[in-house]
Amino acid sequence: MAVPDKSTPRPTVKAALEAERYRLLVESVRDYAIFLLDSTGHIISWNIGAQNLKGYTKTDILGQHFSIFYPKKDLDAGKPARELVDAIKHGRIEDEDWRVRKDGSRFWANVVITALFDADGKHVGFAKVTRDVTDRKQQADRLLRANHKLEAQRAELERLNTIKDEFVSLASHQLRTPATGVKQFLGLLLQGYAGPLTEQQFDYIQKAYDSNDRQIDMVNSLLHTAQLDAGKVVLRHETSDIDSLVGDVIDETVDTFKRRCQTLTYEKHAGVIEAAVDPLRLRMVLENLIDNASKYTPDGGKIHVTLARQDDFVVITIADSGVGIHADDMPKLYEKFSRIPNALSDSVGGSGLGLYWAAEIIKLHGGTISVESAPQAGSTFEVRLPLHPQKKGAVR
């Protein structure tokens, strides 16, 4: 009997077992199509996952060229052959595209083709793994369609918003001109330029004058807001004496406070306070805030305005003894067309644009506006503006 040469390794049994286990592993996988191609692209193995995914049995498919899975447009373009060439060149390729089942139905496939080489580096074939990712593709397509739809809706909303802004701006200009003319002629009548008026005539004309004045205020608010929303507000900074500016606004409103029997006090800290602001627009902001303080304070109430410098900021506060604001209404305070219900809101009227516009102008200055208030405890608005112009927000 021949004696085995113990110096020669005997891996035959172990290698055969490992190969069998590997074969069983591959052929048992059901969620992936895993199969081998020879060096020319013909199918030489087929697992259960491939049968489930593509519909071919081993008998149907072994020996067929793998291009059988590609739709006609890819065949016409030479895609199967090109993928094999690229796999040899790069070692592997990955692709996602449509593939065709035996029954002609299509599915979106994730495909990996790996070139196989023997120990000597000779190319011997390909390993191909295919996964059905149609659900993912459909979800991505739905998301893409939804995004396109949203983008179209956004563009349409922007178009409509531009039309709205242009209409409001044009309408405001056209309305303001005749309304201003009416105000001037009513004023002349009230001043007696057309002769003496009876008490009843004076009362009627005064009511018409006040109503016309409110109309002009509303038109101006619409025009200012349309300009702001269209990005057409350009701040013109000037080094301004803030004390003089606040004082001028207060002087112009004295008659209003007298008519309402309200007390207005102004407190200024010592020293000159100058800041680089747009004086015209800051004046309009202060007019709005001081007028609001008066309108939402009952007759006989008090309004207190203060001016101070804190570090690199000028701080203006307007405090009133009016109806106040409920905590639930605070988030709506600076919204467009928002009018907070209270005991005086019906008699005051307004467009609900004043605070929105004022807050935006303050932001463009690089400043802030805040308020402390409670029902029946009055409100205190604080405006903080930088002494020097801000690089951001100076122009919009």
C-alpha positions as a Python dict, from the first residue, in 0.01 Angstrom:
ca = {
    (1, 'M'): (0, 0, 0),
    (2, 'A'): (128, 345, -90),
    (3, 'V'): (201, 575, 200),
    (4, 'P'): (59, 930, 157),
    (5, 'D'): (314, 1202, 131),
    (6, 'K'): (254, 1402, 453),
    (7, 'S'): (445, 1699, 314),
    (8, 'T'): (174, 1768, 53),
    (9, 'P'): (-128, 1972, 181),
    (10, 'R'): (-465, 1805, 134),
    (11, 'P'): (-729, 2085, 120),
    (12, 'T'): (-955, 1904, -122),
    (13, 'V'): (-1229, 1804, 124),
    (14, 'K'): (-1229, 2136, 312),
    (15, 'A'): (-1231, 2339, -10),
    (16, 'A'): (-1517, 2130, -147),
    (17, 'L'): (-1718, 2187, 172),
    (18, 'E'): (-1658, 2561, 160),
    (19, 'A'): (-1753, 2574, -207),
    (20, 'E'): (-2073, 2384, -137),
    (21, 'R'): (-2166, 2612, 151),
    (22, 'Y'): (-2101, 2917, -65),
    (23, 'R'): (-2316, 2772, -342),
    (24, 'L'): (-2598, 2699, -95),
    (25, 'L'): (-2569, 3051, 45),
    (26, 'V'): (-2590, 3219, -296),
    (27, 'E'): (-2866, 2996, -430),
    (28, 'S'): (-3077, 3043, -113),
    (29, 'V'): (-3081, 3424, -125),
    (30, 'R'): (-3433, 3531, -225),
    (31, 'D'): (-3416, 3911, -217),
    (32, 'Y'): (-3129, 3955, -461),
    (33, 'A'): (-3061, 3815, -806),
    (34, 'I'): (-2707, 3673, -783),
    (35, 'F'): (-2561, 3493, -1083),
    (36, 'L'): (-2245, 3442, -1284),
    (37, 'L'): (-2162, 3530, -1644),
    (38, 'D'): (-1886, 3382, -1854),
    (39, 'S'): (-1630, 3611, -2013),
    (40, 'T'): (-1864, 3684, -2305),
    (41, 'G'): (-2165, 3772, -2087),
    (42, 'H'): (-2359, 3445, -2107),
    (43, 'I'): (-2533, 3323, -1789),
    (44, 'I'): (-2374, 3020, -1620),
    (45, 'S'): (-2545, 3021, -1277),
    (46, 'W'): (-2886, 3127, -1144),
    (47, 'N'): (-3016, 3159, -786),
    (48, 'I'): (-3371, 3156, -648),
    (49, 'G'): (-3361, 3535, -601),
    (50, 'A'): (-3291, 3579, -972),
    (51, 'Q'): (-3580, 3350, -1059),
    (52, 'N'): (-3816, 3542, -828),
    (53, 'L'): (-3706, 3880, -959),
    (54, 'K'): (-3678, 3815, -1331),
    (55, 'G'): (-3924, 3528, -1381),
    (56, 'Y'): (-3684, 3288, -1558),
    (57, 'T'): (-3609, 2936, -1434),
    (58, 'K'): (-3261, 2786, -1468),
    (59, 'T'): (-3378, 2587, -1767),
    (60, 'D'): (-3502, 2907, -1935),
    (61, 'I'): (-3201, 3121, -1876),
    (62, 'L'): (-2874, 2926, -1852),
    (63, 'G'): (-2668, 2990, -2164),
    (64, 'Q'): (-2864, 3306, -2255),
    (65, 'H'): (-2681, 3636, -2291),
    (66, 'F'): (-2746, 3875, -2001),
    (67, 'S'): (-2856, 4148, -2245),
    (68, 'I'): (-3195, 3973, -2247),
    (69, 'F'): (-3280, 4179, -1933),
    (70, 'Y'): (-3228, 4520, -2102),
    (71, 'P'): (-3502, 4728, -2270),
    (72, 'K'): (-3475, 4794, -2643),
    (73, 'K'): (-3339, 5147, -2612),
    (74, 'D'): (-3042, 5018, -2410),
    (75, 'L'): (-2983, 4736, -2656),
    (76, 'D'): (-2985, 4981, -2945),
    (77, 'A'): (-2735, 5198, -2756),
    (78, 'G'): (-2501, 4903, -2690),
    (79, 'K'): (-2526, 4944, -2315),
    (80, 'P'): (-2480, 4575, -2209),
    (81, 'A'): (-2149, 4534, -2394),
    (82, 'R'): (-2028, 4874, -2270),
    (83, 'E'): (-2099, 4778, -1908),
    (84, 'L'): (-1888, 4461, -1938),
    (85, 'V'): (-1599, 4659, -2083),
    (86, 'D'): (-1626, 4916, -1802),
    (87, 'A'): (-1641, 4639, -1538),
    (88, 'I'): (-1315, 4487, -1667),
    (89, 'K'): (-1153, 4831, -1683),
    (90, 'H'): (-1258, 4948, -1335),
    (91, 'G'): (-1309, 4616, -1157),
    (92, 'R'): (-1679, 4681, -1103),
    (93, 'I'): (-1962, 4908, -1211),
    (94, 'E'): (-2289, 5005, -1047),
    (95, 'D'): (-2596, 5118, -1239),
    (96, 'E'): (-2960, 5202, -1174),
    (97, 'D'): (-3199, 5181, -1464),
    (98, 'W'): (-3498, 4992, -1601),
    (99, 'R'): (-3468, 4616, -1659),
    (100, 'V'): (-3713, 4372, -1820),
    (101, 'R'): (-3865, 4054, -1673),
    (102, 'K'): (-3958, 3741, -1867),
    (103, 'D'): (-4321, 3856, -1895),
    (104, 'G'): (-4211, 4191, -2043),
    (105, 'S'): (-4284, 4397, -1732),
    (106, 'R'): (-4022, 4646, -1619),
    (107, 'F'): (-3867, 4713, -1279),
    (108, 'W'): (-3616, 4970, -1157),
    (109, 'A'): (-3297, 4783, -1081),
    (110, 'N'): (-2983, 4850, -882),
    (111, 'V'): (-2714, 4647, -1059),
    (112, 'V'): (-2355, 4569, -963),
    (113, 'I'): (-2132, 4387, -1213),
    (114, 'T'): (-1794, 4269, -1084),
    (115, 'A'): (-1521, 4140, -1316),
    (116, 'L'): (-1369, 3807, -1203),
    (117, 'F'): (-1004, 3710, -1256),
    (118, 'D'): (-817, 3388, -1179),
    (119, 'A'): (-494, 3356, -978),
    (120, 'D'): (-291, 3443, -1286),
    (121, 'G'): (-490, 3760, -1352),
    (122, 'K'): (-676, 3617, -1646),
    (123, 'H'): (-1032, 3741, -1690),
    (124, 'V'): (-1275, 3449, -1646),
    (125, 'G'): (-1620, 3608, -1616),
    (126, 'F'): (-1847, 3834, -1414),
    (127, 'A'): (-2053, 3825, -1096),
    (128, 'K'): (-2381, 4014, -1121),
    (129, 'V'): (-2603, 4122, -833),
    (130, 'T'): (-2941, 4282, -908),
    (131, 'R'): (-3184, 4435, -662),
    (132, 'D'): (-3541, 4556, -726),
    (133, 'V'): (-3565, 4917, -601),
    (134, 'T'): (-3883, 5011, -788),
    (135, 'D'): (-4057, 5126, -467),
    (136, 'R'): (-3772, 5364, -391),
    (137, 'K'): (-3775, 5493, -749),
    (138, 'Q'): (-4150, 5553, -736),
    (139, 'Q'): (-4119, 5737, -406),
    (140, 'A'): (-3837, 5951, -546),
    (141, 'D'): (-4045, 6025, -857),
    (142, 'R'): (-4346, 6121, -646),
    (143, 'L'): (-4126, 6349, -438),
    (144, 'L'): (-3976, 6504, -751),
    (145, 'R'): (-4322, 6565, -899),
    (146, 'A'): (-4436, 6716, -572),
    (147, 'N'): (-4130, 6942, -567),
    (148, 'H'): (-4195, 7051, -924),
    (149, 'K'): (-4557, 7123, -837),
    (150, 'L'): (-4456, 7322, -530),
    (151, 'E'): (-4199, 7512, -733),
    (152, 'A'): (-4464, 7597, -992),
    (153, 'Q'): (-4703, 7706, -717),
    (154, 'R'): (-4429, 7917, -556),
    (155, 'A'): (-4355, 8086, -889),
    (156, 'E'): (-4726, 8152, -941),
    (157, 'L'): (-4761, 8296, -591),
    (158, 'E'): (-4462, 8520, -652),
    (159, 'R'): (-4620, 8637, -978),
    (160, 'L'): (-4953, 8706, -810),
    (161, 'N'): (-4779, 8879, -520),
    (162, 'T'): (-4593, 9103, -763),
    (163, 'I'): (-4919, 9187, -937),
    (164, 'K'): (-5077, 9257, -599),
    (165, 'D'): (-4791, 9487, -494),
    (166, 'E'): (-4808, 9672, -824),
    (167, 'F'): (-5186, 9708, -794),
    (168, 'V'): (-5171, 9832, -435),
    (169, 'S'): (-4895, 10078, -521),
    (170, 'L'): (-5081, 10210, -827),
    (171, 'A'): (-5416, 10221, -650),
    (172, 'S'): (-5264, 10397, -351),
    (173, 'H'): (-5107, 10665, -570),
    (174, 'Q'): (-5431, 10715, -762),
    (175, 'L'): (-5642, 10728, -445),
    (176, 'R'): (-5410, 10955, -250),
    (177, 'T'): (-5415, 11239, -506),
    (178, 'P'): (-5793, 11308, -506),
    (179, 'A'): (-5820, 11235, -132),
    (180, 'T'): (-5552, 11496, -60),
    (181, 'G'): (-5740, 11745, -277),
    (182, 'V'): (-6062, 11679, -85),
    (183, 'K'): (-5878, 11733, 244),
    (184, 'Q'): (-5742, 12068, 129),
    (185, 'F'): (-6082, 12200, 21),
    (186, 'L'): (-6252, 12075, 339),
    (187, 'G'): (-5980, 12246, 538),
    (188, 'L'): (-6045, 12572, 357),
    (189, 'L'): (-6415, 12546, 440),
    (190, 'L'): (-6341, 12481, 807),
    (191, 'Q'): (-6107, 12782, 816),
    (192, 'G'): (-6385, 13008, 682),
    (193, 'Y'): (-6237, 13087, 341),
    (194, 'A'): (-6577, 13029, 180),
    (195, 'G'): (-6765, 13232, 438),
    (196, 'P'): (-6911, 13169, 783),
    (197, 'L'): (-7050, 12824, 865),
    (198, 'T'): (-7339, 12738, 1086),
    (199, 'E'): (-7265, 12510, 1378),
    (200, 'Q'): (-7430, 12218, 1201),
    (201, 'Q'): (-7241, 12284, 876),
    (202, 'F'): (-6912, 12303, 1065),
    (203, 'D'): (-6990, 11975, 1242),
    (204, 'Y'): (-7073, 11797, 915),
    (205, 'I'): (-6761, 11926, 739),
    (206, 'Q'): (-6541, 11838, 1037),
    (207, 'K'): (-6671, 11481, 1028),
    (208, 'A'): (-6605, 11463, 653),
    (209, 'Y'): (-6256, 11605, 711),
    (210, 'D'): (-6179, 11347, 983),
    (211, 'S'): (-6315, 11062, 771),
    (212, 'N'): (-6108, 11178, 473),
    (213, 'D'): (-5801, 11202, 696),
    (214, 'R'): (-5846, 10842, 805),
    (215, 'Q'): (-5878, 10740, 440),
    (216, 'I'): (-5551, 10912, 355),
    (217, 'D'): (-5380, 10741, 648),
    (218, 'M'): (-5501, 10402, 525),
    (219, 'V'): (-5392, 10471, 167),
    (220, 'N'): (-5050, 10581, 291),
    (221, 'S'): (-5019, 10265, 500),
    (222, 'L'): (-5100, 10049, 197),
    (223, 'L'): (-4851, 10237, -19),
    (224, 'H'): (-4571, 10217, 239),
    (225, 'T'): (-4631, 9845, 295),
    (226, 'A'): (-4638, 9770, -78),
    (227, 'Q'): (-4305, 9950, -121),
    (228, 'L'): (-4156, 9767, 175),
    (229, 'D'): (-4271, 9423, 56),
    (230, 'A'): (-4144, 9493, -295),
    (231, 'G'): (-3797, 9567, -155),
    (232, 'K'): (-3810, 9928, -276),
    (233, 'V'): (-3735, 10093, 57),
    (234, 'V'): (-3386, 10242, 58),
    (235, 'L'): (-3280, 10402, 385),
    (236, 'R'): (-3103, 10736, 356),
    (237, 'H'): (-2887, 10765, 664),
    (238, 'E'): (-2810, 11107, 804),
    (239, 'T'): (-2644, 11199, 1130),
    (240, 'S'): (-2951, 11328, 1315),
    (241, 'D'): (-3021, 11490, 1649),
    (242, 'I'): (-3267, 11236, 1787),
    (243, 'D'): (-3389, 11474, 2060),
    (244, 'S'): (-3496, 11729, 1799),
    (245, 'L'): (-3660, 11460, 1590),
    (246, 'V'): (-3862, 11320, 1882),
    (247, 'G'): (-3946, 11672, 2000),
    (248, 'D'): (-4079, 11771, 1657),
    (249, 'V'): (-4308, 11466, 1645),
    (250, 'I'): (-4443, 11544, 1991),
    (251, 'D'): (-4501, 11911, 1903),
    (252, 'E'): (-4699, 11811, 1597),
    (253, 'T'): (-4931, 11589, 1803),
    (254, 'V'): (-5001, 11832, 2088),
    (255, 'D'): (-5342, 11932, 1950),
    (256, 'T'): (-5448, 11565, 1931),
    (257, 'F'): (-5359, 11509, 2296),
    (258, 'K'): (-5538, 11829, 2401),
    (259, 'R'): (-5850, 11724, 2216),
    (260, 'R'): (-5847, 11391, 2400),
    (261, 'C'): (-5764, 11555, 2732),
    (262, 'Q'): (-5451, 11338, 2757),
    (263, 'T'): (-5127, 11430, 2929),
    (264, 'L'): (-4806, 11383, 2729),
    (265, 'T'): (-4468, 11411, 2899),
    (266, 'Y'): (-4122, 11385, 2745),
    (267, 'E'): (-3809, 11295, 2938),
    (268, 'K'): (-3463, 11317, 2781),
    (269, 'H'): (-3137, 11215, 2941),
    (270, 'A'): (-2860, 11475, 2951),
    (271, 'G'): (-2632, 11529, 2655),
    (272, 'V'): (-2674, 11539, 2278),
    (273, 'I'): (-2778, 11208, 2126),
    (274, 'E'): (-2698, 11176, 1758),
    (275, 'A'): (-2742, 10867, 1542),
    (276, 'A'): (-2715, 10779, 1174),
    (277, 'V'): (-3076, 10717, 1078),
    (278, 'D'): (-3321, 10783, 799),
    (279, 'P'): (-3490, 11082, 966),
    (280, 'L'): (-3800, 11081, 746),
    (281, 'R'): (-3880, 10716, 807),
    (282, 'L'): (-3786, 10723, 1176),
    (283, 'R'): (-4018, 11021, 1216),
    (284, 'M'): (-4298, 10817, 1059),
    (285, 'V'): (-4226, 10526, 1295),
    (286, 'L'): (-4244, 10755, 1599),
    (287, 'E'): (-4561, 10922, 1469),
    (288, 'N'): (-4720, 10578, 1441),
    (289, 'L'): (-4615, 10463, 1789),
    (290, 'I'): (-4710, 10788, 1964),
    (291, 'D'): (-5042, 10810, 1778),
    (292, 'N'): (-5118, 10447, 1873),
    (293, 'A'): (-5040, 10526, 2236),
    (294, 'S'): (-5292, 10809, 2222),
    (295, 'K'): (-5561, 10615, 2033),
    (296, 'Y'): (-5551, 10317, 2270),
    (297, 'T'): (-5551, 10531, 2584),
    (298, 'P'): (-5889, 10655, 2710),
    (299, 'D'): (-5955, 11029, 2730),
    (300, 'G'): (-5777, 11174, 3031),
    (301, 'G'): (-5497, 10915, 3022),
    (302, 'K'): (-5119, 10964, 3022),
    (303, 'I'): (-4843, 10901, 2770),
    (304, 'H'): (-4476, 10924, 2867),
    (305, 'V'): (-4193, 10935, 2610),
    (306, 'T'): (-3827, 10890, 2708),
    (307, 'L'): (-3502, 10919, 2513),
    (308, 'A'): (-3171, 10779, 2636),
    (309, 'R'): (-2839, 10645, 2515),
    (310, 'Q'): (-2725, 10298, 2620),
    (311, 'D'): (-2377, 10202, 2501),
    (312, 'D'): (-2388, 10219, 2119),
    (313, 'F'): (-2766, 10241, 2100),
    (314, 'V'): (-3028, 10511, 2123),
    (315, 'V'): (-3335, 10393, 2317),
    (316, 'I'): (-3679, 10549, 2277),
    (317, 'T'): (-3971, 10433, 2492),
    (318, 'I'): (-4339, 10525, 2459),
    (319, 'A'): (-4542, 10427, 2764),
    (320, 'D'): (-4918, 10474, 2796),
    (321, 'S'): (-5189, 10412, 3052),
    (322, 'G'): (-5420, 10259, 2794),
    (323, 'V'): (-5615, 9936, 2748),
    (324, 'G'): (-5303, 9720, 2718),
    (325, 'I'): (-5245, 9398, 2524),
    (326, 'H'): (-5324, 9041, 2628),
    (327, 'A'): (-5031, 8796, 2629),
    (328, 'D'): (-5210, 8573, 2374),
    (329, 'D'): (-5221, 8862, 2126),
    (330, 'M'): (-4850, 8949, 2147),
    (331, 'P'): (-4738, 8714, 1863),
    (332, 'K'): (-4986, 8884, 1625),
    (333, 'L'): (-4884, 9237, 1710),
    (334, 'Y'): (-4648, 9296, 1414),
    (335, 'E'): (-4835, 9092, 1154),
    (336, 'K'): (-4984, 9257, 847),
    (337, 'F'): (-5353, 9346, 875),
    (338, 'S'): (-5359, 9228, 1235),
    (339, 'R'): (-5585, 9428, 1463),
    (340, 'I'): (-5592, 9332, 1828),
    (341, 'P'): (-5942, 9335, 1979),
    (342, 'N'): (-5985, 9556, 2285),
    (343, 'A'): (-6225, 9807, 2438),
    (344, 'L'): (-6119, 10085, 2196),
    (345, 'S'): (-6041, 9892, 1875),
    (346, 'D'): (-6386, 9943, 1719),
    (347, 'S'): (-6380, 10320, 1766),
    (348, 'V'): (-6014, 10358, 1666),
    (349, 'G'): (-6030, 10183, 1329),
    (350, 'G'): (-5718, 10140, 1116),
    (351, 'S'): (-5565, 9905, 860),
    (352, 'G'): (-5354, 9688, 1090),
    (353, 'L'): (-5041, 9783, 892),
    (354, 'G'): (-4882, 10050, 1108),
    (355, 'L'): (-4693, 9831, 1354),
    (356, 'Y'): (-4589, 9588, 1080),
    (357, 'W'): (-4439, 9872, 877),
    (358, 'A'): (-4276, 10036, 1182),
    (359, 'A'): (-4116, 9708, 1292),
    (360, 'E'): (-3976, 9643, 943),
    (361, 'I'): (-3827, 9992, 919),
    (362, 'I'): (-3661, 9947, 1258),
    (363, 'K'): (-3518, 9613, 1144),
    (364, 'L'): (-3376, 9780, 831),
    (365, 'H'): (-3198, 10023, 1063),
    (366, 'G'): (-3047, 9723, 1242),
    (367, 'G'): (-3259, 9795, 1550),
    (368, 'T'): (-3525, 9620, 1753),
    (369, 'I'): (-3872, 9693, 1884),
    (370, 'S'): (-4023, 9530, 2191),
    (371, 'V'): (-4328, 9579, 2411),
    (372, 'E'): (-4432, 9513, 2768),
    (373, 'S'): (-4804, 9518, 2833),
    (374, 'A'): (-5097, 9368, 3019),
    (375, 'P'): (-5474, 9420, 2988),
    (376, 'Q'): (-5585, 9746, 3150),
    (377, 'A'): (-5226, 9815, 3262),
    (378, 'G'): (-5105, 10011, 2961),
    (379, 'S'): (-4824, 9934, 2715),
    (380, 'T'): (-4459, 10034, 2690),
    (381, 'F'): (-4294, 10011, 2348),
    (382, 'E'): (-3914, 10027, 2333),
    (383, 'V'): (-3721, 10108, 2017),
    (384, 'R'): (-3345, 10042, 2014),
    (385, 'L'): (-3145, 10181, 1724),
    (386, 'P'): (-2768, 10162, 1664),
    (387, 'L'): (-2587, 10496, 1671),
    (388, 'H'): (-2402, 10401, 1351),
    (389, 'P'): (-2553, 10256, 1032),
    (390, 'Q'): (-2550, 9881, 998),
    (391, 'K'): (-2393, 9718, 692),
    (392, 'K'): (-2674, 9464, 679),
    (393, 'G'): (-3030, 9588, 643),
    (394, 'A'): (-2935, 9941, 539),
    (395, 'V'): (-3074, 9886, 191),
    (396, 'R'): (-3356, 9662, 86),
}
